[in-house]
GROMACS .gro file of C-alpha atoms in nm:
model
  457
    1MET     CA    1  -0.004  -0.007   0.007
    2SER     CA    2   0.139   0.334  -0.091
    3SER     CA    3   0.237   0.563   0.197
    4VAL     CA    4   0.209   0.889  -0.022
    5PRO     CA    5  -0.071   1.103   0.130
    6LEU     CA    6  -0.386   1.163  -0.092
    7LYS     CA    7  -0.371   1.496  -0.281
    8ARG     CA    8  -0.620   1.742  -0.136
    9PHE     CA    9  -0.831   1.982  -0.313
   10PHE     CA   10  -0.986   2.311  -0.213
   11LYS     CA   11  -1.360   2.313  -0.260
   12GLU     CA   12  -1.332   2.651  -0.435
   13LEU     CA   13  -1.007   2.784  -0.590
   14PRO     CA   14  -0.846   3.016  -0.318
   15VAL     CA   15  -0.711   3.356  -0.444
   16TRP     CA   16  -0.527   3.543  -0.181
   17ILE     CA   17  -0.478   3.907  -0.279
   18VAL     CA   18  -0.213   4.095  -0.092
   19GLU     CA   19  -0.060   4.450  -0.141
   20ASP     CA   20   0.313   4.378  -0.100
   21HIS     CA   21   0.419   4.068  -0.301
   22HIS     CA   22   0.620   3.903  -0.027
   23ASP     CA   23   0.299   3.873   0.190
   24VAL     CA   24   0.204   3.574  -0.029
   25VAL     CA   25   0.457   3.354   0.152
   26CYS     CA   26   0.245   3.306   0.451
   27HIS     CA   27  -0.037   3.193   0.243
   28ILE     CA   28   0.179   2.946   0.039
   29TYR     CA   29   0.292   2.803   0.366
   30ARG     CA   30  -0.054   2.755   0.505
   31ALA     CA   31  -0.146   2.556   0.203
   32ILE     CA   32   0.162   2.346   0.264
   33ALA     CA   33   0.058   2.300   0.630
   34SER     CA   34  -0.279   2.181   0.510
   35ARG     CA   35  -0.133   1.941   0.271
   36HIS     CA   36  -0.291   2.121  -0.038
   37LEU     CA   37   0.054   2.192  -0.154
   38PRO     CA   38   0.348   1.940  -0.117
   39LEU     CA   39   0.619   2.007   0.135
   40ARG     CA   40   0.885   1.982  -0.135
   41ASN     CA   41   0.931   2.041  -0.493
   42ILE     CA   42   0.643   2.301  -0.550
   43LYS     CA   43   0.622   2.441  -0.905
   44MET     CA   44   0.514   2.817  -0.953
   45VAL     CA   45   0.401   3.004  -1.259
   46HIS     CA   46   0.490   3.362  -1.167
   47LEU     CA   47   0.345   3.649  -1.389
   48ASP     CA   48   0.535   3.979  -1.295
   49SER     CA   49   0.721   4.268  -1.434
   50HIS     CA   50   1.007   4.172  -1.195
   51PRO     CA   51   1.163   3.844  -1.121
   52ASP     CA   52   1.149   3.874  -0.723
   53LEU     CA   53   1.443   3.624  -0.726
   54LEU     CA   54   1.692   3.827  -0.522
   55ILE     CA   55   1.800   3.722  -0.172
   56PRO     CA   56   1.808   3.900   0.164
   57VAL     CA   57   2.182   3.987   0.129
   58ASN     CA   58   2.278   3.962   0.504
   59MET     CA   59   2.013   3.715   0.619
   60SER     CA   60   2.134   3.394   0.780
   61ALA     CA   61   2.035   3.097   0.572
   62ASP     CA   62   1.892   2.922   0.880
   63THR     CA   63   1.642   3.193   0.909
   64VAL     CA   64   1.429   2.995   0.672
   65PHE     CA   65   1.353   2.737   0.935
   66ASP     CA   66   1.196   3.008   1.166
   67LYS     CA   67   0.888   3.120   0.969
   68ASP     CA   68   0.794   3.429   1.188
   69LYS     CA   69   1.155   3.550   1.169
   70LEU     CA   70   1.158   3.460   0.792
   71PHE     CA   71   0.846   3.664   0.727
   72SER     CA   72   1.001   3.977   0.899
   73GLU     CA   73   1.312   3.951   0.680
   74LEU     CA   74   1.131   3.930   0.334
   75SER     CA   75   1.081   4.207   0.097
   76ILE     CA   76   0.910   4.234  -0.252
   77GLU     CA   77   1.222   4.153  -0.436
   78ASN     CA   78   1.350   3.855  -0.245
   79TRP     CA   79   1.066   3.633  -0.126
   80ILE     CA   80   1.107   3.325  -0.360
   81MET     CA   81   1.463   3.216  -0.309
   82PRO     CA   82   1.430   3.152   0.064
   83MET     CA   83   1.151   2.910  -0.024
   84VAL     CA   84   1.385   2.744  -0.264
   85TYR     CA   85   1.652   2.708  -0.008
   86ALA     CA   86   1.403   2.582   0.235
   87GLY     CA   87   1.332   2.288  -0.012
   88HIS     CA   88   0.963   2.395  -0.080
   89VAL     CA   89   0.999   2.542  -0.418
   90SER     CA   90   1.205   2.378  -0.693
   91CYS     CA   91   1.084   2.521  -1.030
   92VAL     CA   92   0.959   2.867  -1.120
   93ALA     CA   93   0.831   2.993  -1.459
   94TRP     CA   94   0.880   3.378  -1.467
   95LEU     CA   95   0.630   3.497  -1.733
   96HIS     CA   96   0.726   3.855  -1.812
   97PRO     CA   97   0.575   4.098  -2.058
   98TYR     CA   98   0.800   4.224  -2.333
   99TRP     CA   99   0.905   4.537  -2.165
  100ALA     CA  100   1.078   4.342  -1.873
  101GLN     CA  101   1.424   4.224  -1.959
  102GLN     CA  102   1.599   4.154  -1.616
  103ILE     CA  103   1.708   3.798  -1.687
  104ARG     CA  104   1.792   3.633  -2.017
  105GLU     CA  105   1.509   3.448  -2.187
  106GLY     CA  106   1.524   3.074  -2.160
  107GLU     CA  107   1.596   2.798  -1.910
  108HIS     CA  108   1.834   2.865  -1.620
  109ARG     CA  109   1.957   2.569  -1.399
  110MET     CA  110   2.144   2.664  -1.074
  111THR     CA  111   2.206   2.566  -0.724
  112VAL     CA  112   2.080   2.750  -0.420
  113GLY     CA  113   2.262   2.685  -0.094
  114ARG     CA  114   2.424   2.828   0.218
  115ASP     CA  115   2.754   2.993   0.159
  116SER     CA  116   3.009   2.832   0.385
  117SER     CA  117   3.200   3.143   0.441
  118THR     CA  118   2.911   3.384   0.533
  119THR     CA  119   2.622   3.138   0.627
  120THR     CA  120   2.393   3.340   0.404
  121ILE     CA  121   2.198   3.208   0.100
  122ARG     CA  122   2.374   3.233  -0.241
  123VAL     CA  123   2.336   3.090  -0.583
  124THR     CA  124   2.553   2.949  -0.862
  125SER     CA  125   2.385   3.144  -1.151
  126LYS     CA  126   2.611   3.360  -1.354
  127ASP     CA  127   2.350   3.591  -1.499
  128HIS     CA  128   2.401   3.944  -1.439
  129TYR     CA  129   2.075   3.968  -1.234
  130PHE     CA  130   2.240   3.767  -0.955
  131LEU     CA  131   2.613   3.887  -1.015
  132SER     CA  132   2.500   4.258  -0.986
  133ASP     CA  133   2.366   4.194  -0.629
  134GLY     CA  134   2.674   4.008  -0.529
  135LEU     CA  135   2.492   3.670  -0.491
  136TYR     CA  136   2.705   3.442  -0.703
  137VAL     CA  137   2.932   3.186  -0.534
  138PRO     CA  138   3.077   2.865  -0.681
  139GLU     CA  139   2.894   2.539  -0.609
  140ARG     CA  140   3.193   2.398  -0.409
  141GLN     CA  141   3.142   2.689  -0.157
  142LEU     CA  142   2.766   2.591  -0.083
  143GLU     CA  143   2.620   2.378   0.185
  144ASN     CA  144   2.275   2.213   0.208
  145SER     CA  145   2.227   2.303  -0.159
  146LYS     CA  146   1.912   2.266  -0.352
  147PRO     CA  147   1.882   2.231  -0.737
  148PHE     CA  148   1.661   2.521  -0.878
  149ARG     CA  149   1.515   2.545  -1.239
  150LEU     CA  150   1.409   2.877  -1.373
  151ASN     CA  151   1.230   2.923  -1.704
  152VAL     CA  152   1.210   3.295  -1.824
  153VAL     CA  153   0.924   3.310  -2.058
  154LYS     CA  154   0.806   3.622  -2.264
  155VAL     CA  155   0.433   3.670  -2.295
  156ASN     CA  156   0.329   3.900  -2.577
  157PRO     CA  157  -0.015   4.067  -2.575
  158VAL     CA  158  -0.265   3.936  -2.832
  159LYS     CA  159  -0.400   4.144  -3.096
  160ALA     CA  160  -0.776   4.134  -3.046
  161SER     CA  161  -0.848   4.074  -3.428
  162HIS     CA  162  -0.623   3.772  -3.429
  163GLN     CA  163  -0.752   3.613  -3.104
  164SER     CA  164  -0.948   3.339  -3.275
  165PHE     CA  165  -0.657   3.256  -3.518
  166THR     CA  166  -0.420   3.235  -3.207
  167GLU     CA  167  -0.670   3.006  -3.036
  168GLU     CA  168  -0.698   2.784  -3.336
  169ASN     CA  169  -0.313   2.765  -3.382
  170THR     CA  170  -0.254   2.666  -3.023
  171GLU     CA  171  -0.530   2.383  -3.045
  172ARG     CA  172  -0.354   2.265  -3.354
  173TRP     CA  173  -0.004   2.249  -3.157
  174PHE     CA  174  -0.178   2.045  -2.896
  175ALA     CA  175  -0.359   1.809  -3.139
  176LYS     CA  176  -0.031   1.756  -3.334
  177ARG     CA  177   0.167   1.694  -2.993
  178ALA     CA  178  -0.102   1.430  -2.903
  179ARG     CA  179  -0.082   1.251  -3.237
  180THR     CA  180   0.296   1.236  -3.218
  181LEU     CA  181   0.282   1.095  -2.862
  182CYS     CA  182   0.033   0.825  -2.960
  183SER     CA  183   0.216   0.726  -3.264
  184GLU     CA  184   0.535   0.684  -3.068
  185SER     CA  185   0.411   0.507  -2.767
  186GLY     CA  186   0.099   0.311  -2.883
  187GLU     CA  187  -0.265   0.353  -2.854
  188ALA     CA  188  -0.271   0.310  -2.470
  189SER     CA  189  -0.077   0.606  -2.407
  190CYS     CA  190  -0.336   0.831  -2.555
  191SER     CA  191  -0.554   0.808  -2.252
  192LYS     CA  192  -0.265   0.935  -2.024
  193PRO     CA  193  -0.199   1.300  -1.933
  194LEU     CA  194   0.024   1.514  -2.159
  195PRO     CA  195   0.369   1.420  -2.027
  196ARG     CA  196   0.649   1.687  -1.992
  197ILE     CA  197   0.830   1.813  -2.274
  198THR     CA  198   1.193   1.799  -2.202
  199ASP     CA  199   1.333   2.025  -2.473
  200THR     CA  200   1.521   2.318  -2.344
  201LEU     CA  201   1.418   2.623  -2.562
  202GLN     CA  202   1.725   2.854  -2.573
  203PRO     CA  203   1.690   3.144  -2.802
  204ALA     CA  204   2.001   3.299  -2.981
  205GLU     CA  205   2.230   3.499  -2.760
  206GLY     CA  206   2.080   3.845  -2.709
  207SER     CA  207   1.744   3.766  -2.830
  208ASN     CA  208   1.584   3.888  -2.504
  209SER     CA  209   1.663   4.251  -2.604
  210ASN     CA  210   1.659   4.253  -2.969
  211HIS     CA  211   1.309   4.359  -3.026
  212THR     CA  212   1.255   4.587  -2.708
  213ALA     CA  213   1.294   4.933  -2.883
  214ARG     CA  214   1.088   4.829  -3.183
  215GLU     CA  215   0.824   4.669  -2.958
  216GLU     CA  216   0.800   4.978  -2.737
  217GLU     CA  217   0.764   5.194  -3.061
  218GLN     CA  218   0.493   4.972  -3.199
  219SER     CA  219   0.307   4.961  -2.866
  220SER     CA  220   0.307   5.344  -2.862
  221ASN     CA  221   0.151   5.351  -3.207
  222GLY     CA  222  -0.122   5.117  -3.101
  223THR     CA  223   0.005   4.822  -3.292
  224SER     CA  224   0.100   4.485  -3.138
  225PRO     CA  225   0.456   4.386  -3.084
  226ARG     CA  226   0.494   4.055  -3.278
  227GLU     CA  227   0.150   3.919  -3.319
  228ASN     CA  228   0.088   3.627  -3.077
  229SER     CA  229   0.016   3.369  -3.318
  230ASP     CA  230   0.302   3.150  -3.426
  231GLU     CA  231   0.350   2.860  -3.185
  232ASP     CA  232   0.726   2.862  -3.211
  233GLU     CA  233   0.762   3.251  -3.187
  234GLU     CA  234   0.894   3.392  -2.872
  235GLY     CA  235   0.613   3.520  -2.680
  236SER     CA  236   0.330   3.348  -2.855
  237THR     CA  237   0.069   3.144  -2.669
  238GLY     CA  238   0.208   2.817  -2.813
  239TYR     CA  239   0.551   2.909  -2.706
  240VAL     CA  240   0.438   2.988  -2.352
  241VAL     CA  241   0.238   2.665  -2.306
  242LYS     CA  242   0.526   2.462  -2.436
  243ARG     CA  243   0.775   2.626  -2.205
  244ILE     CA  244   0.558   2.563  -1.890
  245PHE     CA  245   0.489   2.203  -1.980
  246SER     CA  246   0.871   2.156  -1.997
  247PHE     CA  247   0.864   2.118  -1.608
  248LEU     CA  248   0.481   2.110  -1.514
  249SER     CA  249   0.274   1.777  -1.565
  250GLU     CA  250  -0.105   1.784  -1.604
  251THR     CA  251  -0.136   1.622  -1.252
  252GLU     CA  252   0.106   1.831  -1.037
  253PRO     CA  253  -0.014   2.084  -0.782
  254TYR     CA  254   0.126   2.436  -0.856
  255VAL     CA  255   0.097   2.793  -0.745
  256LEU     CA  256  -0.028   3.055  -1.005
  257ASP     CA  257   0.127   3.381  -0.871
  258ILE     CA  258   0.005   3.710  -1.036
  259ASP     CA  259   0.154   4.050  -0.982
  260LEU     CA  260  -0.087   4.310  -1.139
  261ASP     CA  261   0.226   4.519  -1.252
  262PHE     CA  262   0.252   4.241  -1.525
  263PHE     CA  263  -0.024   4.420  -1.705
  264SER     CA  264   0.106   4.766  -1.643
  265CYS     CA  265   0.417   4.885  -1.469
  266LYS     CA  266   0.569   5.203  -1.337
  267ASN     CA  267   0.939   5.259  -1.216
  268PRO     CA  268   0.837   5.480  -0.914
  269PHE     CA  269   1.184   5.620  -0.856
  270LYS     CA  270   1.164   5.799  -1.190
  271GLU     CA  271   0.896   6.024  -1.033
  272LEU     CA  272   1.094   6.091  -0.724
  273TYR     CA  273   1.409   6.224  -0.890
  274THR     CA  274   1.488   6.441  -1.188
  275GLN     CA  275   1.636   6.293  -1.506
  276GLU     CA  276   1.981   6.432  -1.416
  277GLU     CA  277   1.965   6.274  -1.070
  278TYR     CA  278   1.849   5.945  -1.199
  279GLY     CA  279   2.138   5.944  -1.451
  280ILE     CA  280   2.392   6.023  -1.176
  281LEU     CA  281   2.252   5.730  -0.979
  282GLN     CA  282   2.286   5.498  -1.283
  283GLU     CA  283   2.662   5.622  -1.308
  284LEU     CA  284   2.734   5.560  -0.935
  285TYR     CA  285   2.579   5.210  -0.926
  286SER     CA  286   2.663   5.095  -1.258
  287PHE     CA  287   2.758   4.713  -1.282
  288ARG     CA  288   3.060   4.611  -1.470
  289GLY     CA  289   3.010   4.254  -1.549
  290PRO     CA  290   3.276   3.974  -1.622
  291GLY     CA  291   3.375   3.880  -1.977
  292PRO     CA  292   3.169   3.623  -2.172
  293ASP     CA  293   3.424   3.342  -2.092
  294ALA     CA  294   3.506   3.446  -1.745
  295ASP     CA  295   3.676   3.172  -1.536
  296GLU     CA  296   3.601   3.128  -1.153
  297GLU     CA  297   3.880   3.369  -1.048
  298GLU     CA  298   3.717   3.654  -1.267
  299LEU     CA  299   3.374   3.578  -1.154
  300ASP     CA  300   3.505   3.604  -0.782
  301GLU     CA  301   3.666   3.931  -0.855
  302CYS     CA  302   3.358   4.066  -1.025
  303VAL     CA  303   3.143   3.977  -0.712
  304ASP     CA  304   3.404   4.116  -0.465
  305ARG     CA  305   3.442   4.446  -0.652
  306ARG     CA  306   3.045   4.480  -0.667
  307ILE     CA  307   3.005   4.409  -0.309
  308ARG     CA  308   3.266   4.668  -0.216
  309GLN     CA  309   3.106   4.906  -0.447
  310LEU     CA  310   2.748   4.866  -0.295
  311GLU     CA  311   2.893   4.867   0.061
  312ASP     CA  312   3.082   5.186  -0.003
  313LEU     CA  313   2.769   5.360  -0.134
  314GLU     CA  314   2.564   5.238   0.149
  315ALA     CA  315   2.811   5.368   0.408
  316ALA     CA  316   2.820   5.711   0.212
  317PHE     CA  317   2.445   5.758   0.210
  318ALA     CA  318   2.419   5.644   0.563
  319ASP     CA  319   2.690   5.900   0.677
  320LEU     CA  320   2.515   6.169   0.482
  321LEU     CA  321   2.198   6.105   0.677
  322GLU     CA  322   2.395   6.211   0.981
  323ASP     CA  323   2.590   6.495   0.814
  324ASP     CA  324   2.563   6.606   0.451
  325GLY     CA  325   2.771   6.920   0.492
  326GLU     CA  326   3.039   7.024   0.224
  327GLU     CA  327   3.311   6.855   0.406
  328SER     CA  328   3.146   6.524   0.449
  329VAL     CA  329   3.029   6.524   0.090
  330THR     CA  330   3.367   6.627  -0.057
  331ARG     CA  331   3.529   6.344   0.153
  332TRP     CA  332   3.302   6.070   0.006
  333ALA     CA  333   3.321   6.218  -0.342
  334SER     CA  334   3.689   6.184  -0.341
  335ASN     CA  335   3.648   5.801  -0.337
  336PRO     CA  336   3.713   5.608  -0.679
  337GLY     CA  337   3.390   5.620  -0.875
  338MET     CA  338   3.200   5.862  -0.654
  339ALA     CA  339   3.305   6.202  -0.826
  340SER     CA  340   2.948   6.269  -0.910
  341LEU     CA  341   2.826   6.229  -0.564
  342ALA     CA  342   2.864   6.606  -0.493
  343GLN     CA  343   2.664   6.694  -0.791
  344LEU     CA  344   2.397   6.458  -0.686
  345VAL     CA  345   2.364   6.595  -0.326
  346SER     CA  346   2.371   6.951  -0.452
  347SER     CA  347   2.064   6.877  -0.677
  348LEU     CA  348   1.875   6.693  -0.416
  349LYS     CA  349   1.916   6.968  -0.163
  350SER     CA  350   1.812   7.233  -0.422
  351ARG     CA  351   1.459   7.056  -0.411
  352ASN     CA  352   1.458   6.952  -0.052
  353PRO     CA  353   1.689   7.076   0.219
  354SER     CA  354   1.668   6.722   0.410
  355PRO     CA  355   1.689   6.449   0.141
  356ASP     CA  356   1.591   6.092   0.228
  357TYR     CA  357   1.940   5.936   0.153
  358GLU     CA  358   1.829   5.595   0.255
  359MET     CA  359   1.563   5.619  -0.027
  360VAL     CA  360   1.823   5.752  -0.274
  361HIS     CA  361   2.020   5.440  -0.186
  362GLN     CA  362   1.729   5.215  -0.246
  363ALA     CA  363   1.677   5.387  -0.587
  364GLY     CA  364   2.044   5.339  -0.666
  365LEU     CA  365   2.027   4.961  -0.603
  366THR     CA  366   1.786   4.923  -0.899
  367CYS     CA  367   2.035   5.087  -1.122
  368ASP     CA  368   2.271   4.831  -1.252
  369SER     CA  369   2.304   4.652  -1.591
  370VAL     CA  370   1.922   4.679  -1.666
  371GLU     CA  371   1.691   4.958  -1.574
  372LEU     CA  372   1.363   4.886  -1.383
  373PRO     CA  373   1.079   4.823  -1.626
  374HIS     CA  374   0.866   5.115  -1.690
  375HIS     CA  375   0.561   5.081  -1.921
  376ILE     CA  376   0.231   5.226  -1.837
  377SER     CA  377  -0.021   5.027  -2.043
  378THR     CA  378  -0.333   5.169  -2.205
  379ASP     CA  379  -0.662   4.994  -2.123
  380GLU     CA  380  -0.652   4.820  -2.487
  381GLU     CA  381  -0.296   4.688  -2.395
  382ILE     CA  382  -0.404   4.541  -2.067
  383ASP     CA  383  -0.701   4.381  -2.237
  384ARG     CA  384  -0.467   4.228  -2.493
  385LEU     CA  385  -0.234   4.103  -2.220
  386ILE     CA  386  -0.530   3.960  -2.020
  387THR     CA  387  -0.650   3.778  -2.326
  388ALA     CA  388  -0.287   3.631  -2.380
  389VAL     CA  389  -0.306   3.496  -2.027
  390GLN     CA  390  -0.653   3.350  -2.076
  391LEU     CA  391  -0.522   3.166  -2.400
  392PHE     CA  392  -0.228   2.985  -2.228
  393LEU     CA  393  -0.413   2.919  -1.894
  394LYS     CA  394  -0.683   2.734  -2.077
  395HIS     CA  395  -0.427   2.459  -2.163
  396LEU     CA  396  -0.274   2.433  -1.826
  397PRO     CA  397  -0.422   2.228  -1.527
  398LYS     CA  398  -0.615   2.409  -1.265
  399PRO     CA  399  -0.370   2.570  -1.011
  400THR     CA  400  -0.399   2.458  -0.648
  401LEU     CA  401  -0.359   2.812  -0.515
  402VAL     CA  402  -0.356   3.162  -0.681
  403THR     CA  403  -0.172   3.442  -0.509
  404MET     CA  404  -0.195   3.795  -0.635
  405SER     CA  405  -0.015   4.112  -0.559
  406ARG     CA  406  -0.154   4.448  -0.618
  407SER     CA  407   0.184   4.651  -0.582
  408SER     CA  408   0.015   4.987  -0.586
  409LEU     CA  409   0.103   5.152  -0.248
  410ASP     CA  410   0.468   5.152  -0.375
  411GLU     CA  411   0.336   5.245  -0.719
  412TYR     CA  412   0.492   4.969  -0.928
  413CYS     CA  413   0.137   4.909  -1.068
  414PRO     CA  414  -0.017   5.247  -1.127
  415ALA     CA  415  -0.263   5.332  -0.847
  416GLU     CA  416  -0.531   5.455  -1.085
  417GLN     CA  417  -0.520   5.139  -1.267
  418VAL     CA  418  -0.494   4.873  -1.005
  419ASP     CA  419  -0.869   4.822  -0.921
  420SER     CA  420  -0.964   4.803  -1.274
  421VAL     CA  421  -0.685   4.544  -1.351
  422GLN     CA  422  -0.769   4.342  -1.050
  423SER     CA  423  -1.129   4.328  -1.128
  424ARG     CA  424  -1.053   4.197  -1.487
  425VAL     CA  425  -0.812   3.944  -1.378
  426LEU     CA  426  -1.058   3.811  -1.124
  427ALA     CA  427  -1.327   3.788  -1.387
  428LEU     CA  428  -1.094   3.601  -1.610
  429LEU     CA  429  -0.990   3.355  -1.324
  430GLU     CA  430  -1.373   3.301  -1.250
  431SER     CA  431  -1.458   3.239  -1.617
  432MET     CA  432  -1.180   2.973  -1.613
  433TYR     CA  433  -1.218   2.808  -1.289
  434GLY     CA  434  -1.568   2.874  -1.178
  435SER     CA  435  -1.657   3.005  -0.817
  436LEU     CA  436  -1.346   3.148  -0.633
  437ASP     CA  437  -1.272   3.169  -0.267
  438ILE     CA  438  -1.138   3.543  -0.293
  439GLN     CA  439  -0.942   3.659   0.023
  440LYS     CA  440  -0.873   4.024  -0.002
  441ASP     CA  441  -0.577   4.032   0.267
  442TYR     CA  442  -0.481   4.385   0.160
  443GLU     CA  443  -0.791   4.525   0.323
  444ASN     CA  444  -0.653   4.401   0.652
  445THR     CA  445  -0.328   4.589   0.610
  446SER     CA  446  -0.244   4.835   0.882
  447THR     CA  447  -0.315   5.203   0.798
  448GLU     CA  448   0.057   5.296   0.862
  449THR     CA  449   0.148   5.136   0.528
  450GLN     CA  450  -0.065   5.393   0.349
  451ASP     CA  451   0.257   5.630   0.357
  452CYS     CA  452   0.468   5.342   0.207
  453GLN     CA  453   0.760   5.442  -0.008
  454PRO     CA  454   0.864   5.241  -0.303
  455GLN     CA  455   1.134   4.969  -0.243
  456ALA     CA  456   1.390   4.833  -0.470
  457SER     CA  457   1.235   4.553  -0.690
   0.00000   0.00000   0.00000
């Protein structure tokens, strides 16, 4: 007799809606505790304009085993990886709109573990997203390591006039796939769920950014960036479904996670600072990555250099909170790479005699090799993205749990659009899955968060 516990189902699909994205973690943990989600190897389909795959830089790895302490340490940009290190999450598909380009498109396999020298959580990925935060270490330096599989998958908005064609094309892909499997495995296999697709779909080097400028231009002209019709074309419905089924089977429980800034997204720091100030921040915090064929020594030097750069900048702005007089500013500006600090402070003080230097540093942390995404969508663009989501979700199994983040108080999702986007997404989910158990956790948020400032994402 099998000792594996029976899979449990919620009577109605729970949809937990939070304001700050990291607040979904407690709801995922509750679903684990109630055995609706497995303790290990949870799969997640994560729709967001931001990867949220950073790590609390100085947090002890063992914090993940004290959930109350863990919840207090998490932030919007770093809530997924601690669950990976804890062994709960093993695969994430980051589904991103075309304007979000923080991580290279394709499949990334890496190891997440405890750095033996610092006891913090670190990763083996050499992608600039991790290198620029000083999170890379070689695998031999990790303890209690866990394998992690990340699929970065672009989702293009569907042009309304081509929706039926897209739907037909995706159906054709599934029919063709099923016929191929039947002919290869015999008639009996046709009654079984669609198995995983094991192909790794890697685009040509640099393909994640080749179309960005053109797509932005087309979008501003009201035309669709690369029609969502070809099953093999990056961003199309068939492409998205194929990539998700490369790691998710028809019978596996999974979390569908949606940040509403997937549909319309702001970089709130651009409204806090002038163009000149933002340009200086980009210069101060710019990341110089390793060469394309870097060996371990060069990678270690790159990470050490980046960590020193960020620590120096953090120390500088912490000192300026106490004393931003001319002598203090001049002393810090004399450090290598900080010459433009004096110009930045002068500009900030011309608008506010007491600048919030902690917030300035948070803004700077978002300025490395790739700028934070900023694309405020029109209502028509939002509808086309919602249609694209509907088209690929109809081919996926029903999720075990839906988590949703509004991201509106820190303005990553425009406050004037968030309620409308939320209503439309909930209507989509109800049309797909029937009656929902909607829990608006954000309505219980303390009033003190109403004055919330943007955090680095």
